Short mmCIF file of C-alpha atoms and ligand atoms in Angstrom, two decimals:
data_model
loop_
_atom_site.label_atom_id
_atom_site.label_comp_id
_atom_site.label_asym_id
_atom_site.label_seq_id
_atom_site.Cartn_x
_atom_site.Cartn_y
_atom_site.Cartn_z
CA UNK A 17 88.91 -148.39 -33.86
CA UNK A 18 85.61 -146.87 -32.79
CA UNK A 19 84.84 -143.42 -31.43
CA UNK A 20 87.13 -140.41 -31.39
CA UNK A 21 88.94 -141.10 -28.14
CA UNK A 22 92.72 -141.11 -27.91
CA UNK A 23 94.46 -144.21 -29.28
CA UNK A 24 95.50 -146.82 -26.70
CA UNK A 25 98.94 -146.78 -28.21
CA UNK A 26 100.82 -143.62 -28.95
CA UNK A 27 103.72 -145.23 -30.72
CA UNK A 28 104.20 -148.73 -32.05
CA UNK A 29 107.30 -150.15 -33.68
CA UNK A 30 107.27 -153.61 -35.17
CA UNK A 31 110.16 -155.38 -36.87
CA UNK A 32 112.19 -152.21 -37.39
CA UNK A 33 115.49 -152.67 -39.23
CA UNK A 34 117.96 -149.92 -40.09
CA UNK A 35 121.43 -150.03 -41.64
CA UNK A 36 123.71 -146.99 -41.93
CA UNK A 37 126.77 -146.14 -44.00
CA UNK A 38 127.49 -146.59 -47.69
CA UNK A 39 128.55 -149.44 -49.95
CA UNK A 40 130.66 -152.07 -48.24
CA UNK A 41 130.72 -149.91 -45.10
CA UNK A 42 126.98 -150.30 -44.62
CA UNK A 43 126.30 -151.86 -41.23
CA UNK A 44 123.10 -153.01 -39.53
CA UNK A 45 122.40 -150.65 -36.63
CA UNK A 46 118.88 -151.67 -35.57
CA UNK A 47 117.69 -155.26 -35.88
CA UNK A 48 114.10 -156.31 -35.56
CA UNK A 49 113.13 -153.76 -32.91
CA UNK A 50 109.52 -153.97 -31.69
CA UNK A 51 107.83 -152.21 -28.78
CA UNK A 52 104.91 -149.91 -28.07
CA UNK A 53 104.48 -146.82 -25.88
CA UNK A 54 101.18 -145.65 -24.47
CA UNK A 55 100.04 -142.03 -24.22
CA UNK A 56 101.75 -140.35 -21.28
CA UNK A 57 104.24 -143.13 -20.63
CA UNK A 58 107.75 -142.30 -19.39
CA UNK A 59 110.39 -144.67 -20.65
CA UNK A 60 114.19 -144.73 -20.42
CA UNK A 61 116.37 -146.29 -23.11
CA UNK A 62 119.77 -147.51 -21.99
CA UNK A 63 122.56 -149.35 -23.75
CA UNK A 64 126.27 -149.18 -24.47
CA UNK A 65 127.76 -146.50 -26.69
CA UNK A 66 127.14 -147.44 -30.33
CA UNK A 67 124.24 -149.78 -29.53
CA UNK A 68 121.80 -147.76 -31.67
CA UNK A 69 119.94 -145.54 -29.18
CA UNK A 70 120.27 -142.26 -31.07
CA UNK A 71 119.49 -143.98 -34.36
CA UNK A 72 116.30 -145.31 -32.82
CA UNK A 73 115.32 -141.81 -31.65
CA UNK A 74 115.91 -140.33 -35.12
CA UNK A 75 113.50 -142.92 -36.56
CA UNK A 76 110.86 -142.29 -33.88
CA UNK A 77 111.35 -138.54 -34.38
CA UNK A 78 110.73 -138.94 -38.13
CA UNK A 79 114.15 -137.54 -38.97
CA UNK A 80 115.01 -140.71 -40.92
CA UNK A 81 113.12 -143.77 -42.15
CA UNK A 82 113.53 -147.44 -41.24
CA UNK A 83 114.65 -149.85 -44.00
CA UNK A 84 111.81 -152.18 -43.06
CA UNK A 85 109.22 -152.64 -40.36
CA UNK A 86 106.23 -150.60 -39.27
CA UNK A 87 106.29 -147.38 -37.29
CA UNK A 88 102.84 -146.27 -36.17
CA UNK A 89 102.38 -142.88 -34.53
CA UNK A 90 98.87 -142.26 -33.22
CA UNK A 91 97.72 -145.12 -35.42
CA UNK A 92 99.24 -143.81 -38.66
CA UNK A 93 102.03 -145.64 -40.51
CA UNK A 94 104.44 -142.73 -40.49
CA UNK A 95 107.40 -144.66 -41.90
CA UNK A 96 105.64 -144.44 -45.26
CA UNK A 97 104.26 -140.89 -44.88
CA UNK A 98 105.34 -138.10 -47.21
CA UNK A 99 108.17 -135.81 -46.13
CA UNK A 100 105.63 -132.99 -45.70
CA UNK A 101 103.43 -135.10 -43.46
CA UNK A 102 106.45 -136.15 -41.40
CA UNK A 103 107.56 -132.52 -41.02
CA UNK A 104 104.09 -131.51 -39.91
CA UNK A 105 103.95 -134.25 -37.25
CA UNK A 106 107.47 -133.38 -36.12
CA UNK A 107 106.48 -129.75 -35.70
CA UNK A 108 103.19 -130.29 -33.91
CA UNK A 109 103.21 -133.65 -32.13
CA UNK A 110 106.86 -134.36 -31.22
CA UNK A 111 109.33 -132.35 -29.12
CA UNK A 112 113.11 -132.87 -29.04
CA UNK A 113 115.74 -132.25 -26.37
CA UNK A 114 119.45 -132.99 -26.88
CA UNK A 115 122.55 -133.29 -24.72
CA UNK A 116 124.05 -130.11 -26.19
CA UNK A 117 120.83 -128.03 -25.95
CA UNK A 118 120.89 -126.84 -29.62
CA UNK A 119 119.74 -123.33 -28.75
CA UNK A 120 120.28 -120.42 -31.12
CA UNK A 121 123.09 -118.43 -29.52
CA UNK A 122 122.05 -114.98 -30.82
CA UNK A 123 118.47 -115.25 -29.57
CA UNK A 124 117.19 -114.66 -26.05
CA UNK A 125 115.61 -117.48 -24.07
CA UNK A 126 112.22 -115.98 -24.94
CA UNK A 127 112.86 -115.94 -28.69
CA UNK A 128 114.36 -119.45 -28.66
CA UNK A 129 111.14 -120.74 -27.14
CA UNK A 130 108.87 -118.58 -29.32
CA UNK A 131 110.53 -119.56 -32.61
CA UNK A 132 108.75 -122.88 -33.28
CA UNK A 133 105.43 -121.04 -33.00
CA UNK A 134 106.38 -118.33 -35.46
CA UNK A 135 106.73 -121.08 -38.07
CA UNK A 136 103.13 -122.03 -37.42
CA UNK A 137 101.81 -118.65 -38.37
CA UNK A 138 100.84 -117.39 -34.92
CA UNK A 139 101.29 -113.64 -34.37
CA UNK A 140 104.66 -112.71 -32.80
CA UNK A 141 102.78 -111.29 -29.80
CA UNK A 142 100.87 -114.53 -29.22
CA UNK A 143 104.09 -116.57 -29.68
CA UNK A 144 105.90 -114.47 -27.09
CA UNK A 145 102.99 -114.80 -24.67
CA UNK A 146 103.01 -118.59 -24.87
CA UNK A 147 106.82 -118.68 -24.69
CA UNK A 148 106.90 -116.44 -21.64
CA UNK A 149 104.34 -118.59 -19.81
CA UNK A 150 106.36 -121.71 -20.61
CA UNK A 151 109.60 -120.13 -19.35
CA UNK A 152 107.81 -119.21 -16.13
CA UNK A 153 106.74 -122.84 -15.83
CA UNK A 154 110.29 -124.18 -16.11
CA UNK A 155 111.50 -121.72 -13.47
CA UNK A 156 113.17 -119.15 -15.70
CA UNK A 157 110.87 -116.15 -15.24
CA UNK A 158 113.86 -113.98 -14.36
CA UNK A 159 115.98 -115.13 -17.31
CA UNK A 160 113.73 -114.65 -20.31
CA UNK A 161 115.87 -111.88 -21.81
CA UNK A 162 119.16 -113.77 -21.40
CA UNK A 163 121.03 -115.35 -24.30
CA UNK A 164 122.26 -118.96 -23.97
CA UNK A 165 125.86 -117.93 -23.14
CA UNK A 166 124.47 -116.00 -20.16
CA UNK A 167 122.82 -119.12 -18.71
CA UNK A 168 124.11 -122.17 -16.83
CA UNK A 169 123.94 -125.61 -18.42
CA UNK A 170 120.89 -126.56 -16.38
CA UNK A 171 119.18 -123.28 -17.31
CA UNK A 172 119.97 -123.82 -20.99
CA UNK A 173 118.41 -127.26 -20.82
CA UNK A 174 115.30 -125.72 -19.22
CA UNK A 175 115.04 -123.34 -22.16
CA UNK A 176 115.36 -126.29 -24.55
CA UNK A 177 112.64 -128.18 -22.64
CA UNK A 178 110.38 -125.12 -22.74
CA UNK A 179 110.94 -124.89 -26.50
CA UNK A 180 110.21 -128.61 -26.96
CA UNK A 181 106.98 -128.50 -24.95
CA UNK A 182 105.51 -125.06 -25.69
CA UNK A 183 103.52 -126.50 -28.60
CA UNK A 184 102.02 -129.25 -26.43
CA UNK A 185 103.39 -132.29 -28.27
CA UNK A 186 102.19 -135.82 -27.50
CA UNK A 187 105.73 -137.17 -27.32
CA UNK A 188 109.01 -135.76 -26.02
CA UNK A 189 112.24 -137.37 -27.24
CA UNK A 190 115.31 -136.63 -25.13
CA UNK A 191 118.77 -137.90 -26.14
CA UNK A 192 121.11 -137.77 -23.12
CA UNK A 193 119.40 -134.60 -21.83
CA UNK A 194 121.44 -134.64 -18.62
CA UNK A 195 124.73 -135.72 -20.20
CA UNK A 196 126.30 -132.27 -19.88
CA UNK A 197 125.01 -131.53 -16.38
CA UNK A 198 126.29 -132.23 -12.88
CA UNK A 199 124.31 -134.69 -10.83
CA UNK A 200 122.21 -132.10 -8.96
CA UNK A 201 121.23 -130.28 -12.16
CA UNK A 202 120.52 -133.64 -13.82
CA UNK A 203 118.19 -134.60 -10.99
CA UNK A 204 116.32 -131.31 -11.29
CA UNK A 205 115.89 -131.75 -15.03
CA UNK A 206 114.46 -135.22 -14.48
CA UNK A 207 112.11 -133.82 -11.80
CA UNK A 208 110.94 -131.28 -14.38
CA UNK A 209 110.26 -134.02 -16.96
CA UNK A 210 108.12 -135.89 -14.44
CA UNK A 211 106.22 -132.74 -13.45
CA UNK A 212 105.51 -131.76 -17.05
CA UNK A 213 104.51 -135.33 -17.86
CA UNK A 214 101.99 -135.26 -15.01
CA UNK A 215 100.67 -131.81 -15.95
CA UNK A 216 100.37 -132.18 -19.72
CA UNK A 217 100.27 -135.96 -20.31
CA UNK A 218 103.20 -135.78 -22.72
CA UNK A 219 104.91 -139.16 -23.16
CA UNK A 220 108.68 -139.08 -22.64
CA UNK A 221 111.36 -141.31 -24.16
CA UNK A 222 114.68 -140.56 -22.56
CA UNK A 223 118.04 -141.99 -23.66
CA UNK A 224 120.52 -142.08 -20.80
CA UNK A 225 123.84 -143.62 -19.77
CA UNK A 226 123.12 -142.79 -16.15
CA UNK A 227 121.79 -145.78 -14.16
CA UNK A 228 120.43 -143.44 -11.47
CA UNK A 229 118.34 -141.55 -14.03
CA UNK A 230 117.11 -144.78 -15.66
CA UNK A 231 116.18 -146.25 -12.27
CA UNK A 232 113.75 -143.38 -11.66
CA UNK A 233 111.83 -144.10 -14.88
CA UNK A 234 108.78 -146.39 -14.61
CA UNK A 235 109.81 -148.32 -17.74
CA UNK A 236 113.24 -149.19 -19.06
CA UNK A 237 114.21 -150.53 -22.46
CA UNK A 238 117.71 -151.89 -23.04
CA UNK A 239 119.39 -152.01 -26.44
CA UNK A 240 122.38 -154.21 -27.14
CA UNK A 241 124.03 -154.19 -30.54
CA UNK A 242 120.88 -152.94 -32.25
CA UNK A 243 118.47 -155.35 -30.57
CA UNK A 244 115.96 -154.70 -27.83
CA UNK A 245 117.06 -157.10 -25.10
CA UNK A 246 115.06 -155.98 -22.08
CA UNK A 247 111.79 -154.16 -21.44
CA UNK A 248 111.10 -153.75 -17.75
CA UNK A 249 108.40 -151.96 -15.81
CA UNK A 250 108.41 -151.12 -12.15
CA UNK A 251 105.48 -150.31 -9.95
CA UNK A 252 105.16 -146.54 -9.37
N1 ATP B 24 125.80 -142.14 -40.59
C1 ATP B 24 126.31 -143.30 -40.17
N2 ATP B 24 126.99 -144.11 -41.00
C2 ATP B 24 127.48 -145.29 -40.58
N3 ATP B 24 127.36 -145.76 -39.33
C3 ATP B 24 126.70 -145.00 -38.46
C4 ATP B 24 126.16 -143.74 -38.82
N4 ATP B 24 125.55 -143.21 -37.72
C5 ATP B 24 125.73 -144.10 -36.71
N5 ATP B 24 126.42 -145.18 -37.16
C6 ATP B 24 126.78 -146.37 -36.39
O1 ATP B 24 125.59 -146.90 -35.86
C7 ATP B 24 125.82 -147.43 -34.57
C8 ATP B 24 124.81 -146.85 -33.59
O2 ATP B 24 125.01 -145.45 -33.46
P1 ATP B 24 124.14 -144.58 -32.47
O3 ATP B 24 124.59 -143.17 -32.62
O4 ATP B 24 122.71 -144.86 -32.71
O5 ATP B 24 124.58 -145.19 -31.07
P2 ATP B 24 124.22 -144.71 -29.58
O6 ATP B 24 123.68 -145.90 -28.89
O7 ATP B 24 123.40 -143.49 -29.63
O8 ATP B 24 125.66 -144.38 -28.98
P3 ATP B 24 126.11 -143.24 -27.89
O9 ATP B 24 125.68 -143.77 -26.56
O10 ATP B 24 127.58 -143.20 -28.03
O11 ATP B 24 125.42 -141.95 -28.26
C9 ATP B 24 127.27 -147.12 -34.22
O12 ATP B 24 128.03 -148.27 -34.43
C10 ATP B 24 127.62 -146.03 -35.19
O13 ATP B 24 129.00 -146.11 -35.52
MG1 MG B 25 123.69 -141.52 -29.02
#
Protein backbone atom coordinates (compact mmCIF):
# COMPACT_ATOMS: atom_id res chain seq x y z
CA UNK A 1 0.00 0.00 0.00
CA UNK A 2 1.32 3.47 -0.81
CA UNK A 3 0.60 6.80 0.85
CA UNK A 4 -1.14 7.39 4.14
CA UNK A 5 -4.72 7.43 2.91
CA UNK A 6 -7.42 5.28 4.49
CA UNK A 7 -7.36 1.59 3.53
CA UNK A 8 -9.81 0.54 0.80
CA UNK A 9 -10.98 -2.21 3.07
CA UNK A 10 -11.90 -1.66 6.67
CA UNK A 11 -12.42 -5.27 7.56
CA UNK A 12 -11.53 -8.44 5.72
CA UNK A 13 -12.30 -12.00 6.78
CA UNK A 14 -10.96 -14.92 4.82
CA UNK A 15 -11.52 -18.59 5.55
CA UNK A 16 -12.69 -18.02 9.13
CA UNK A 17 -13.50 -21.16 11.10
CA UNK A 18 -14.68 -21.28 14.70
CA UNK A 19 -15.84 -24.17 16.90
CA UNK A 20 -17.34 -23.71 20.37
CA UNK A 21 -17.90 -25.98 23.35
CA UNK A 22 -15.62 -28.48 25.05
CA UNK A 23 -14.47 -32.03 24.41
CA UNK A 24 -16.99 -34.16 22.54
CA UNK A 25 -19.49 -31.29 22.75
CA UNK A 26 -17.32 -29.08 20.56
CA UNK A 27 -19.28 -28.04 17.48
CA UNK A 28 -18.33 -26.06 14.38
CA UNK A 29 -20.17 -22.72 14.52
CA UNK A 30 -18.54 -20.77 11.68
CA UNK A 31 -17.29 -22.53 8.55
CA UNK A 32 -15.06 -20.90 5.99
CA UNK A 33 -16.54 -17.42 6.27
CA UNK A 34 -15.03 -14.81 3.93
CA UNK A 35 -16.16 -11.27 3.16
CA UNK A 36 -14.89 -7.71 3.28
CA UNK A 37 -16.42 -4.42 4.43
CA UNK A 38 -15.33 -1.02 3.19
CA UNK A 39 -14.98 2.11 5.33
CA UNK A 40 -18.41 3.59 6.00
CA UNK A 41 -20.38 0.63 4.69
CA UNK A 42 -23.70 -0.33 6.31
CA UNK A 43 -24.37 -4.03 6.27
CA UNK A 44 -27.08 -6.22 7.81
CA UNK A 45 -26.44 -9.82 8.85
CA UNK A 46 -29.47 -12.09 8.91
CA UNK A 47 -29.91 -15.78 9.57
CA UNK A 48 -31.87 -18.23 11.70
CA UNK A 49 -31.38 -18.46 15.44
CA UNK A 50 -28.21 -20.45 16.14
CA UNK A 51 -26.72 -19.85 12.69
CA UNK A 52 -23.63 -18.12 14.14
CA UNK A 53 -24.37 -14.38 13.85
CA UNK A 54 -23.40 -13.38 17.38
CA UNK A 55 -20.33 -15.61 17.26
CA UNK A 56 -19.26 -13.82 14.09
CA UNK A 57 -19.69 -10.42 15.78
CA UNK A 58 -17.60 -11.50 18.79
CA UNK A 59 -14.76 -12.42 16.41
CA UNK A 60 -15.03 -9.16 14.46
CA UNK A 61 -15.22 -7.28 17.78
CA UNK A 62 -12.00 -8.97 18.95
CA UNK A 63 -13.75 -10.52 21.94
CA UNK A 64 -12.68 -14.00 20.81
CA UNK A 65 -10.30 -15.44 18.20
CA UNK A 66 -11.02 -17.60 15.16
CA UNK A 67 -9.58 -21.15 15.10
CA UNK A 68 -8.23 -20.50 11.63
CA UNK A 69 -8.48 -17.95 8.86
CA UNK A 70 -7.42 -14.34 8.57
CA UNK A 71 -9.12 -11.35 10.13
CA UNK A 72 -7.72 -8.04 8.91
CA UNK A 73 -8.84 -4.80 10.53
CA UNK A 74 -7.50 -1.68 8.83
CA UNK A 75 -4.93 -3.89 7.15
CA UNK A 76 -3.63 -5.51 10.35
CA UNK A 77 -4.00 -9.25 11.06
CA UNK A 78 -5.81 -8.80 14.35
CA UNK A 79 -6.62 -12.48 14.85
CA UNK A 80 -2.97 -12.91 15.81
CA UNK A 81 -2.55 -9.63 17.72
CA UNK A 82 -1.72 -9.60 21.43
CA UNK A 83 -4.55 -9.29 23.93
CA UNK A 84 -3.35 -5.76 24.75
CA UNK A 85 -3.40 -4.73 21.11
CA UNK A 86 -6.89 -6.20 20.69
CA UNK A 87 -8.14 -4.35 23.78
CA UNK A 88 -6.71 -1.10 22.49
CA UNK A 89 -8.42 -1.50 19.09
CA UNK A 90 -11.66 -2.49 20.80
CA UNK A 91 -11.54 0.63 22.94
CA UNK A 92 -10.63 3.11 20.21
CA UNK A 93 -11.76 1.79 16.83
CA UNK A 94 -14.83 -0.39 17.49
CA UNK A 95 -18.16 0.44 19.15
CA UNK A 96 -20.71 -2.11 20.40
CA UNK A 97 -24.48 -1.99 20.81
CA UNK A 98 -26.54 -4.92 22.13
CA UNK A 99 -30.19 -5.92 22.29
CA UNK A 100 -30.31 -5.48 26.07
CA UNK A 101 -28.46 -2.11 26.10
CA UNK A 102 -25.85 -3.14 28.75
CA UNK A 103 -25.95 0.22 30.51
CA UNK A 104 -24.73 0.62 34.09
CA UNK A 105 -27.92 1.00 36.11
CA UNK A 106 -26.48 3.20 38.89
CA UNK A 107 -25.00 5.77 36.50
CA UNK A 108 -26.80 8.61 34.74
CA UNK A 109 -27.03 8.69 30.96
CA UNK A 110 -24.21 11.26 30.99
CA UNK A 111 -21.86 9.10 33.05
CA UNK A 112 -22.67 5.95 31.04
CA UNK A 113 -21.56 7.78 27.90
CA UNK A 114 -18.56 9.47 29.56
CA UNK A 115 -17.18 6.26 31.09
CA UNK A 116 -15.28 4.86 28.07
CA UNK A 117 -13.39 8.16 27.86
CA UNK A 118 -12.36 8.15 31.50
CA UNK A 119 -10.49 4.92 30.77
CA UNK A 120 -8.51 6.76 28.13
CA UNK A 121 -7.14 9.26 30.57
CA UNK A 122 -9.13 12.31 29.49
CA UNK A 123 -10.07 14.72 32.30
CA UNK A 124 -13.54 14.07 33.78
CA UNK A 125 -14.60 17.54 32.63
CA UNK A 126 -13.55 16.88 29.03
CA UNK A 127 -15.23 13.43 29.12
CA UNK A 128 -18.49 14.95 30.33
CA UNK A 129 -18.32 17.64 27.65
CA UNK A 130 -17.95 15.10 24.85
CA UNK A 131 -20.62 12.85 26.40
CA UNK A 132 -23.08 15.72 26.72
CA UNK A 133 -22.59 16.74 23.09
CA UNK A 134 -23.16 13.14 21.98
CA UNK A 135 -26.35 12.84 24.05
CA UNK A 136 -27.60 16.04 22.44
CA UNK A 137 -26.88 14.50 19.06
CA UNK A 138 -28.96 11.39 19.75
CA UNK A 139 -31.88 13.53 20.93
CA UNK A 140 -31.51 13.10 24.69
CA UNK A 141 -30.50 16.62 25.74
CA UNK A 142 -33.28 16.66 28.31
CA UNK A 143 -32.44 13.24 29.76
CA UNK A 144 -28.74 13.44 30.52
CA UNK A 145 -29.23 13.22 34.30
CA UNK A 146 -31.61 10.25 34.13
CA UNK A 147 -30.61 6.72 35.11
CA UNK A 148 -31.45 3.82 32.74
CA UNK A 149 -34.53 2.74 34.75
CA UNK A 150 -35.94 6.25 34.21
CA UNK A 151 -35.72 5.92 30.42
CA UNK A 152 -37.78 4.10 27.80
CA UNK A 153 -36.27 1.23 25.83
CA UNK A 154 -35.69 3.41 22.80
CA UNK A 155 -34.06 6.09 24.97
CA UNK A 156 -31.82 3.50 26.62
CA UNK A 157 -30.70 2.31 23.22
CA UNK A 158 -29.91 5.91 22.26
CA UNK A 159 -27.70 6.18 25.34
CA UNK A 160 -25.96 2.95 24.34
CA UNK A 161 -25.44 4.27 20.79
CA UNK A 162 -24.04 7.54 22.16
CA UNK A 163 -21.64 5.53 24.34
CA UNK A 164 -20.58 3.37 21.39
CA UNK A 165 -19.92 6.32 19.10
CA UNK A 166 -18.61 9.05 21.42
CA UNK A 167 -15.03 7.91 20.78
CA UNK A 168 -15.47 8.08 17.00
CA UNK A 169 -14.83 4.42 16.15
CA UNK A 170 -14.37 3.24 12.56
CA UNK A 171 -16.79 0.35 13.03
CA UNK A 172 -20.03 -0.07 14.95
CA UNK A 173 -21.18 -3.62 15.74
CA UNK A 174 -24.84 -3.95 16.69
CA UNK A 175 -26.32 -7.31 17.74
CA UNK A 176 -30.14 -7.17 17.47
CA UNK A 177 -30.15 -3.49 18.53
CA UNK A 178 -33.89 -3.19 17.91
CA UNK A 179 -34.85 -6.61 19.29
CA UNK A 180 -36.35 -5.17 22.48
CA UNK A 181 -38.13 -2.23 20.84
CA UNK A 182 -41.53 -1.76 19.24
CA UNK A 183 -41.58 -1.17 15.52
CA UNK A 184 -41.73 2.64 15.69
CA UNK A 185 -38.81 2.85 18.14
CA UNK A 186 -36.90 0.31 16.02
CA UNK A 187 -37.38 2.45 12.93
CA UNK A 188 -36.12 5.54 14.75
CA UNK A 189 -33.03 3.70 15.97
CA UNK A 190 -32.26 2.59 12.42
CA UNK A 191 -32.76 6.19 11.19
CA UNK A 192 -30.23 7.27 13.81
CA UNK A 193 -27.70 4.67 12.62
CA UNK A 194 -28.02 5.96 9.06
CA UNK A 195 -27.68 9.59 10.15
CA UNK A 196 -24.60 8.91 12.27
CA UNK A 197 -23.10 6.81 9.47
CA UNK A 198 -23.54 9.74 7.07
CA UNK A 199 -22.17 12.28 9.55
CA UNK A 200 -19.16 10.41 10.90
CA UNK A 201 -18.41 7.76 8.24
CA UNK A 202 -18.60 4.97 10.81
CA UNK A 203 -19.20 1.57 9.20
CA UNK A 204 -22.11 -0.38 10.70
CA UNK A 205 -22.63 -4.14 10.91
CA UNK A 206 -26.08 -4.86 12.21
CA UNK A 207 -27.42 -8.31 13.13
CA UNK A 208 -31.19 -8.47 12.84
CA UNK A 209 -34.07 -10.94 12.67
CA UNK A 210 -36.33 -8.24 11.29
CA UNK A 211 -36.73 -8.41 7.48
CA UNK A 212 -37.97 -4.80 7.41
CA UNK A 213 -34.79 -3.57 9.11
CA UNK A 214 -32.56 -5.70 6.85
CA UNK A 215 -34.36 -4.46 3.74
CA UNK A 216 -33.37 -0.87 4.56
CA UNK A 217 -29.65 -1.74 4.66
CA UNK A 218 -27.67 -1.27 1.42
CA UNK A 219 -25.92 -4.63 1.86
CA UNK A 220 -27.18 -7.87 3.35
CA UNK A 221 -25.22 -10.95 4.35
CA UNK A 222 -27.03 -14.19 5.14
CA UNK A 223 -25.63 -16.90 7.38
CA UNK A 224 -26.97 -20.43 7.36
CA UNK A 225 -25.55 -23.04 9.70
CA UNK A 226 -22.26 -21.18 10.05
CA UNK A 227 -21.75 -20.49 6.35
CA UNK A 228 -22.14 -17.25 4.45
CA UNK A 229 -24.75 -18.14 1.83
CA UNK A 230 -25.73 -14.77 0.38
CA UNK A 231 -24.13 -11.35 0.02
CA UNK A 232 -26.43 -8.89 -1.71
CA UNK A 233 -26.18 -5.20 -2.44
CA UNK A 234 -28.96 -2.90 -3.51
CA UNK A 235 -28.68 0.43 -5.22
CA UNK A 236 -29.13 3.32 -2.76
N1 LIG B 1 -20.03 -21.19 24.37
C1 LIG B 1 -20.62 -22.04 23.53
N2 LIG B 1 -20.40 -23.36 23.60
C2 LIG B 1 -20.96 -24.21 22.72
N3 LIG B 1 -21.78 -23.84 21.73
C3 LIG B 1 -22.04 -22.54 21.60
C4 LIG B 1 -21.49 -21.57 22.49
N4 LIG B 1 -21.93 -20.34 22.11
C5 LIG B 1 -22.74 -20.54 21.04
N5 LIG B 1 -22.80 -21.86 20.74
C6 LIG B 1 -23.54 -22.46 19.63
O1 LIG B 1 -23.10 -21.84 18.45
C7 LIG B 1 -24.19 -21.70 17.54
C8 LIG B 1 -24.27 -20.26 17.08
O2 LIG B 1 -24.59 -19.41 18.18
P1 LIG B 1 -24.79 -17.86 17.99
O3 LIG B 1 -25.07 -17.29 19.33
O4 LIG B 1 -23.65 -17.30 17.25
O5 LIG B 1 -26.09 -17.83 17.07
P2 LIG B 1 -26.98 -16.59 16.57
O6 LIG B 1 -27.07 -16.71 15.10
O7 LIG B 1 -26.48 -15.34 17.17
O8 LIG B 1 -28.41 -16.95 17.19
P3 LIG B 1 -29.59 -15.96 17.75
O9 LIG B 1 -30.26 -15.41 16.54
O10 LIG B 1 -30.47 -16.88 18.51
O11 LIG B 1 -28.94 -14.90 18.61
C9 LIG B 1 -25.43 -22.19 18.27
O12 LIG B 1 -25.70 -23.49 17.82
C10 LIG B 1 -25.01 -22.18 19.70
O13 LIG B 1 -25.68 -23.21 20.42
MG1 LIG C 1 -27.25 -13.96 18.52
